[in-house]
């Protein structure tokens, strides 16, 4: 039976997970096959996952190479130990795979799964094996003692829908009526139960649907990866619930004390801002009324100025200034009562006072200026009229000339020659305009003799006309020269384009002939060594011909470079086949030849009989699997008795450990045989699902279970003697401890301790972890771990913890929503606080709590 293709399900699930991450930045993915092509979404995903800025090198992607650079940048950040503390080894995907999209969807999905496993689920444990088992252990504990619910894996155990409902009911019993779930094992009943669980998760836990219920029920075995991705969202949601509740309480206490001070500060800033805006507007209004151009304008402005100085509006603004000076003292008292830092107004009182002083200075200067303007105007209408009339004629000609020079000319021979003729006509018109311009110059000199102080503007305008006409004359001459050069260049381009087209067609015919010739070399079906030896000379001959082809491609490349230098678009006007197609075809031809050569060599070397070795391997593997299954059953029975009968279980585990060590030689033989068969090209996938890694993993799993249970027995004995905790409390803590003790050392190293605390809902930085284990020689032992977990339950209300509490309420995003704040403080208090909450750009009904905290604590 062929394996089930879970590609569509993984696309849905992984898209859902990606959007859960990108949603923290207000962004969402539509199509996982195409939306990563420009690289910007991948850079943003890396930034969210690693919580470090990862801007794309090319914010504007116009070409494919820009997208490739963005994609490579994101992949390098994931692999760079200086950027990612736990760098990934990425071999299964490249930037080109994201560009290919649909054709490389398996590589893309494999890469996304690596991110989910190594970054999302890694918070539970350190390696894939432990990650899967850790999440499964968490699910088993939650679903124990629920009817019709047995969790043993991440596929068929979840098809009935009971497990999802049990998982939610265990943590949030008010969301699910478990006893009232639809009964029956029919597919439709299973779907009904799944829909109930999915709706509760979406509406109350903020977990979107990653796939449809049909993807679980209507298949023989659901996809493990998709299921783990979805189920891990429940783990993180419930693990952070306790922290979020504590955060909501801290936020409410803080905001209740700060509200009156904030409202008063806002009122001061609003009033002060209005007054400052009025002062600035008045200053700007009067300073912009400089230099009236007639006597009537001066008289009008003076009347308006006197009316303003005596207006009621100006008097009221002066009173408001005095009122604000008293109000800021009242605000200081409110902030001291709320234990807030001193108030920092948007506009300082001294700044407002300075604005009023500057306004007085402006008013004084303007009064003097307007009086002096009454004597500045003379009767110069005649000269002004004459100069204006001639200047308008010349300006019109210049405007038309400028427009003509800037006219685009079609890049064709006839169009260019026609435009050169028009340039000759314009040059004649310029010669006729020069005497008129000289005449205007004489009028300007006469104006200057009558009114020297007023002559600068007309002199400058005349100078500008002369300079612009000279400049346009030079541009016209340059344009003419440029057009002659364009004609010569067009002739050269046309010749090169024709030669390039002929060479492309010649090369493509050669490639097609070689493709057919190489394709005919290797016969289909089984071949003998004798048959292969006959083909060897033909392969050698084709190899020599490919060398000739390299020379042809080199010549084409040189011609293409010449065309690029001449800026010939694409492949020229005569090309019937593109240069890129020929290059791709030659690349394909070489790859095809290499493939044929590899097939030939493989066939020559692989004609050996390995069937006997394969059969013996399968017999030994079956025997080993039967022993492993039986051995695991023995361990499972003992594991359930660790905390009830630790002394007895410890003795039996020692006996089983001796039995396990006796199997080590048999395991090594199996792994070496499998690798030998794989190296010889033998495909065992139709006989067994096992690999060399999975065979070795069985032995490592058994060893890990034994070591875990031995330590559990020893610690159970020790803890029972020294602790007042109940057996259930001790069991939960020690299970979590040993689950994250990846190296089985009996102590948690810094990275193990951080992962353990994260899984239990306790956020902690790398620096805090280092301080906790700094005085312990080889990490933190179990007794110190239990003491630590007791101490970390204390409530903190420092300014730093207020910011941390906001982060908990926000569920790990950069913003907190209206719904989350209402849940923390109630609807009425939220409405009062709303004017002081800065909105988060790009997300509706969301607020930037980081900006709010910086404002409140002045950091």
GROMACS .gro file of C-alpha atoms in nm, residues 556-839:
model
  284
  556UNK     CA    1   2.772   3.332  -2.687
  557UNK     CA    2   2.853   3.472  -2.343
  558UNK     CA    3   3.101   3.721  -2.488
  559UNK     CA    4   2.845   3.835  -2.747
  560UNK     CA    5   2.584   3.873  -2.471
  561UNK     CA    6   2.825   4.089  -2.270
  562UNK     CA    7   2.875   4.315  -2.571
  563UNK     CA    8   2.497   4.348  -2.611
  564UNK     CA    9   2.461   4.432  -2.241
  565UNK     CA   10   2.730   4.699  -2.275
  566UNK     CA   11   2.534   4.849  -2.566
  567UNK     CA   12   2.211   4.824  -2.361
  568UNK     CA   13   2.034   4.609  -2.618
  569UNK     CA   14   1.704   4.499  -2.465
  570UNK     CA   15   1.667   4.126  -2.393
  571UNK     CA   16   1.829   3.928  -2.677
  572UNK     CA   17   1.787   4.176  -2.961
  573UNK     CA   18   1.520   4.236  -3.221
  574UNK     CA   19   1.598   3.928  -3.433
  575UNK     CA   20   1.617   3.658  -3.166
  576UNK     CA   21   1.361   3.378  -3.193
  577UNK     CA   22   1.499   3.199  -2.886
  578UNK     CA   23   1.628   3.362  -2.568
  579UNK     CA   24   1.986   3.346  -2.442
  580UNK     CA   25   1.863   3.222  -2.101
  581UNK     CA   26   1.682   2.931  -2.269
  582UNK     CA   27   2.000   2.827  -2.454
  583UNK     CA   28   2.206   2.853  -2.133
  584UNK     CA   29   1.946   2.649  -1.944
  585UNK     CA   30   1.932   2.391  -2.221
  586UNK     CA   31   2.310   2.354  -2.221
  587UNK     CA   32   2.312   2.322  -1.841
  588UNK     CA   33   2.041   2.057  -1.866
  589UNK     CA   34   2.242   1.881  -2.136
  590UNK     CA   35   2.552   1.865  -1.913
  591UNK     CA   36   2.348   1.746  -1.618
  592UNK     CA   37   2.181   1.486  -1.836
  593UNK     CA   38   2.519   1.363  -1.956
  594UNK     CA   39   2.646   1.344  -1.597
  595UNK     CA   40   2.332   1.153  -1.503
  596UNK     CA   41   2.387   0.907  -1.785
  597UNK     CA   42   2.751   0.869  -1.684
  598UNK     CA   43   2.652   0.810  -1.320
  599UNK     CA   44   2.392   0.553  -1.427
  600UNK     CA   45   2.654   0.378  -1.634
  601UNK     CA   46   2.910   0.368  -1.351
  602UNK     CA   47   2.649   0.264  -1.098
  603UNK     CA   48   2.531  -0.020  -1.319
  604UNK     CA   49   2.888  -0.140  -1.370
  605UNK     CA   50   2.960  -0.141  -0.996
  606UNK     CA   51   2.621  -0.254  -0.868
  607UNK     CA   52   2.583  -0.589  -1.045
  608UNK     CA   53   2.653  -0.793  -0.733
  609UNK     CA   54   2.439  -1.030  -0.538
  610UNK     CA   55   2.335  -0.880  -0.205
  611UNK     CA   56   2.005  -1.060  -0.158
  612UNK     CA   57   2.144  -1.304   0.099
  613UNK     CA   58   2.281  -1.021   0.314
  614UNK     CA   59   1.944  -0.841   0.296
  615UNK     CA   60   1.745  -1.152   0.401
  616UNK     CA   61   1.973  -1.225   0.699
  617UNK     CA   62   1.944  -0.862   0.807
  618UNK     CA   63   1.561  -0.878   0.808
  619UNK     CA   64   1.559  -1.197   1.019
  620UNK     CA   65   1.794  -1.047   1.276
  621UNK     CA   66   1.598  -0.719   1.279
  622UNK     CA   67   1.271  -0.903   1.348
  623UNK     CA   68   1.428  -1.086   1.642
  624UNK     CA   69   1.569  -0.759   1.779
  625UNK     CA   70   1.233  -0.575   1.744
  626UNK     CA   71   1.050  -0.853   1.929
  627UNK     CA   72   1.302  -0.831   2.215
  628UNK     CA   73   1.274  -0.450   2.228
  629UNK     CA   74   0.892  -0.456   2.241
  630UNK     CA   75   0.893  -0.712   2.521
  631UNK     CA   76   1.163  -0.517   2.708
  632UNK     CA   77   0.966  -0.189   2.684
  633UNK     CA   78   0.655  -0.359   2.824
  634UNK     CA   79   0.854  -0.472   3.126
  635UNK     CA   80   0.981  -0.115   3.178
  636UNK     CA   81   0.632   0.036   3.148
  637UNK     CA   82   0.501  -0.191   3.422
  638UNK     CA   83   0.788  -0.091   3.651
  639UNK     CA   84   0.757   0.284   3.572
  640UNK     CA   85   0.406   0.299   3.721
  641UNK     CA   86   0.539   0.172   4.056
  642UNK     CA   87   0.840   0.408   4.097
  643UNK     CA   88   0.688   0.632   4.363
  644UNK     CA   89   0.494   0.352   4.540
  645UNK     CA   90   0.766   0.082   4.555
  646UNK     CA   91   1.096   0.261   4.475
  647UNK     CA   92   1.324   0.010   4.654
  648UNK     CA   93   1.172  -0.295   4.478
  649UNK     CA   94   1.163  -0.127   4.137
  650UNK     CA   95   1.528  -0.020   4.171
  651UNK     CA   96   1.641  -0.380   4.219
  652UNK     CA   97   1.445  -0.504   3.914
  653UNK     CA   98   1.574  -0.218   3.697
  654UNK     CA   99   1.932  -0.320   3.774
  655UNK     CA  100   1.857  -0.672   3.647
  656UNK     CA  101   1.700  -0.537   3.327
  657UNK     CA  102   2.000  -0.310   3.270
  658UNK     CA  103   2.230  -0.614   3.266
  659UNK     CA  104   2.002  -0.780   3.009
  660UNK     CA  105   2.007  -0.463   2.795
  661UNK     CA  106   2.389  -0.440   2.792
  662UNK     CA  107   2.405  -0.797   2.660
  663UNK     CA  108   2.220  -0.680   2.347
  664UNK     CA  109   2.469  -0.403   2.262
  665UNK     CA  110   2.684  -0.623   2.031
  666UNK     CA  111   2.374  -0.743   1.843
  667UNK     CA  112   2.266  -0.377   1.796
  668UNK     CA  113   2.604  -0.273   1.651
  669UNK     CA  114   2.593  -0.562   1.403
  670UNK     CA  115   2.243  -0.461   1.283
  671UNK     CA  116   2.338  -0.094   1.235
  672UNK     CA  117   2.658  -0.181   1.041
  673UNK     CA  118   2.467  -0.425   0.817
  674UNK     CA  119   2.197  -0.169   0.739
  675UNK     CA  120   2.457   0.095   0.647
  676UNK     CA  121   2.644  -0.151   0.428
  677UNK     CA  122   2.324  -0.234   0.237
  678UNK     CA  123   2.237   0.137   0.203
  679UNK     CA  124   2.586   0.218   0.071
  680UNK     CA  125   2.534  -0.050  -0.200
  681UNK     CA  126   2.206   0.115  -0.308
  682UNK     CA  127   1.970  -0.146  -0.159
  683UNK     CA  128   1.626   0.001  -0.082
  684UNK     CA  129   1.479  -0.171   0.224
  685UNK     CA  130   1.177   0.061   0.256
  686UNK     CA  131   0.945  -0.201   0.101
  687UNK     CA  132   1.047  -0.453   0.371
  688UNK     CA  133   1.081  -0.238   0.684
  689UNK     CA  134   1.029   0.117   0.809
  690UNK     CA  135   1.343   0.093   1.023
  691UNK     CA  136   1.668   0.279   0.949
  692UNK     CA  137   2.013   0.267   1.108
  693UNK     CA  138   1.922   0.573   1.316
  694UNK     CA  139   1.586   0.430   1.427
  695UNK     CA  140   1.748   0.095   1.521
  696UNK     CA  141   2.006   0.274   1.733
  697UNK     CA  142   1.731   0.501   1.868
  698UNK     CA  143   1.544   0.195   2.006
  699UNK     CA  144   1.847   0.101   2.214
  700UNK     CA  145   1.901   0.463   2.325
  701UNK     CA  146   1.534   0.492   2.420
  702UNK     CA  147   1.551   0.179   2.634
  703UNK     CA  148   1.872   0.303   2.798
  704UNK     CA  149   1.718   0.646   2.864
  705UNK     CA  150   1.408   0.491   3.023
  706UNK     CA  151   1.618   0.271   3.253
  707UNK     CA  152   1.843   0.561   3.358
  708UNK     CA  153   1.541   0.788   3.409
  709UNK     CA  154   1.359   0.533   3.626
  710UNK     CA  155   1.671   0.453   3.832
  711UNK     CA  156   1.717   0.824   3.911
  712UNK     CA  157   1.345   0.856   3.981
  713UNK     CA  158   1.367   0.569   4.233
  714UNK     CA  159   1.673   0.718   4.402
  715UNK     CA  160   1.521   1.066   4.416
  716UNK     CA  161   1.184   0.931   4.532
  717UNK     CA  162   1.355   0.766   4.827
  718UNK     CA  163   1.556   1.081   4.904
  719UNK     CA  164   1.267   1.327   4.865
  720UNK     CA  165   1.023   1.119   5.070
  721UNK     CA  166   1.267   1.140   5.361
  722UNK     CA  167   1.334   1.518   5.337
  723UNK     CA  168   1.021   1.689   5.198
  724UNK     CA  169   0.668   1.762   5.322
  725UNK     CA  170   0.525   1.762   4.967
  726UNK     CA  171   0.257   1.511   4.866
  727UNK     CA  172   0.348   1.218   4.644
  728UNK     CA  173   0.159   1.372   4.348
  729UNK     CA  174   0.342   1.707   4.385
  730UNK     CA  175   0.681   1.540   4.414
  731UNK     CA  176   0.605   1.315   4.118
  732UNK     CA  177   0.514   1.609   3.894
  733UNK     CA  178   0.826   1.808   3.986
  734UNK     CA  179   1.069   1.515   3.958
  735UNK     CA  180   0.914   1.397   3.630
  736UNK     CA  181   0.965   1.743   3.482
  737UNK     CA  182   1.321   1.754   3.621
  738UNK     CA  183   1.427   1.418   3.470
  739UNK     CA  184   1.241   1.485   3.148
  740UNK     CA  185   1.468   1.783   3.077
  741UNK     CA  186   1.787   1.621   3.212
  742UNK     CA  187   1.890   1.542   2.853
  743UNK     CA  188   2.242   1.416   2.935
  744UNK     CA  189   2.118   1.202   3.230
  745UNK     CA  190   2.368   1.372   3.463
  746UNK     CA  191   2.133   1.402   3.760
  747UNK     CA  192   2.146   1.782   3.739
  748UNK     CA  193   1.996   2.047   3.512
  749UNK     CA  194   2.250   2.250   3.315
  750UNK     CA  195   2.159   2.616   3.238
  751UNK     CA  196   1.992   2.545   2.903
  752UNK     CA  197   1.805   2.243   3.049
  753UNK     CA  198   1.680   2.447   3.346
  754UNK     CA  199   1.554   2.724   3.117
  755UNK     CA  200   1.363   2.477   2.897
  756UNK     CA  201   1.210   2.309   3.204
  757UNK     CA  202   1.093   2.639   3.360
  758UNK     CA  203   0.951   2.751   3.024
  759UNK     CA  204   0.748   2.428   2.992
  760UNK     CA  205   0.609   2.485   3.345
  761UNK     CA  206   0.498   2.840   3.254
  762UNK     CA  207   0.791   3.027   3.417
  763UNK     CA  208   0.965   3.282   3.190
  764UNK     CA  209   1.334   3.340   3.272
  765UNK     CA  210   1.628   3.504   3.091
  766UNK     CA  211   1.967   3.347   3.018
  767UNK     CA  212   2.131   3.584   3.270
  768UNK     CA  213   1.891   3.477   3.550
  769UNK     CA  214   1.957   3.109   3.473
  770UNK     CA  215   2.334   3.162   3.495
  771UNK     CA  216   2.293   3.325   3.839
  772UNK     CA  217   2.079   3.037   3.965
  773UNK     CA  218   2.339   2.770   3.878
  774UNK     CA  219   2.656   2.977   3.932
  775UNK     CA  220   2.735   2.822   4.272
  776UNK     CA  221   2.659   2.463   4.169
  777UNK     CA  222   2.950   2.264   4.033
  778UNK     CA  223   2.766   2.062   3.771
  779UNK     CA  224   2.424   2.222   3.745
  780UNK     CA  225   2.115   2.220   3.970
  781UNK     CA  226   2.025   1.893   4.153
  782UNK     CA  227   1.666   1.788   4.210
  783UNK     CA  228   1.640   1.911   4.572
  784UNK     CA  229   1.761   2.260   4.473
  785UNK     CA  230   1.515   2.254   4.183
  786UNK     CA  231   1.219   2.184   4.415
  787UNK     CA  232   1.327   2.469   4.648
  788UNK     CA  233   1.357   2.704   4.348
  789UNK     CA  234   1.004   2.627   4.223
  790UNK     CA  235   0.862   2.707   4.568
  791UNK     CA  236   1.041   3.045   4.584
  792UNK     CA  237   0.933   3.150   4.231
  793UNK     CA  238   0.566   3.169   4.335
  794UNK     CA  239   0.618   3.505   4.513
  795UNK     CA  240   0.429   3.804   4.364
  796UNK     CA  241   0.636   4.106   4.251
  797UNK     CA  242   0.513   4.458   4.180
  798UNK     CA  243   0.832   4.645   4.084
  799UNK     CA  244   0.831   4.866   3.769
  800UNK     CA  245   1.019   4.594   3.580
  801UNK     CA  246   0.755   4.337   3.679
  802UNK     CA  247   0.476   4.568   3.562
  803UNK     CA  248   0.627   4.558   3.213
  804UNK     CA  249   0.667   4.179   3.243
  805UNK     CA  250   0.301   4.151   3.349
  806UNK     CA  251   0.190   4.340   3.039
  807UNK     CA  252   0.388   4.090   2.831
  808UNK     CA  253   0.209   3.802   3.000
  809UNK     CA  254  -0.133   3.958   2.941
  810UNK     CA  255  -0.032   4.012   2.575
  811UNK     CA  256   0.048   3.641   2.538
  812UNK     CA  257   0.397   3.700   2.401
  813UNK     CA  258   0.310   3.960   2.133
  814UNK     CA  259   0.437   4.320   2.103
  815UNK     CA  260   0.088   4.453   2.167
  816UNK     CA  261  -0.202   4.406   2.409
  817UNK     CA  262  -0.559   4.390   2.276
  818UNK     CA  263  -0.877   4.553   2.404
  819UNK     CA  264  -1.015   4.210   2.495
  820UNK     CA  265  -0.706   4.127   2.705
  821UNK     CA  266  -0.716   4.462   2.892
  822UNK     CA  267  -1.090   4.437   2.962
  823UNK     CA  268  -1.030   4.091   3.107
  824UNK     CA  269  -0.762   4.238   3.337
  825UNK     CA  270  -0.933   4.560   3.458
  826UNK     CA  271  -1.299   4.559   3.350
  827UNK     CA  272  -1.482   4.756   3.080
  828UNK     CA  273  -1.535   5.079   3.280
  829UNK     CA  274  -1.171   5.120   3.384
  830UNK     CA  275  -1.055   5.036   3.031
  831UNK     CA  276  -1.266   5.319   2.884
  832UNK     CA  277  -1.108   5.566   3.130
  833UNK     CA  278  -0.756   5.444   3.050
  834UNK     CA  279  -0.808   5.436   2.671
  835UNK     CA  280  -0.693   5.798   2.596
  836UNK     CA  281  -0.351   5.721   2.750
  837UNK     CA  282  -0.282   5.396   2.562
  838UNK     CA  283  -0.078   5.441   2.241
  839UNK     CA  284  -0.230   5.235   1.955
   0.00000   0.00000   0.00000
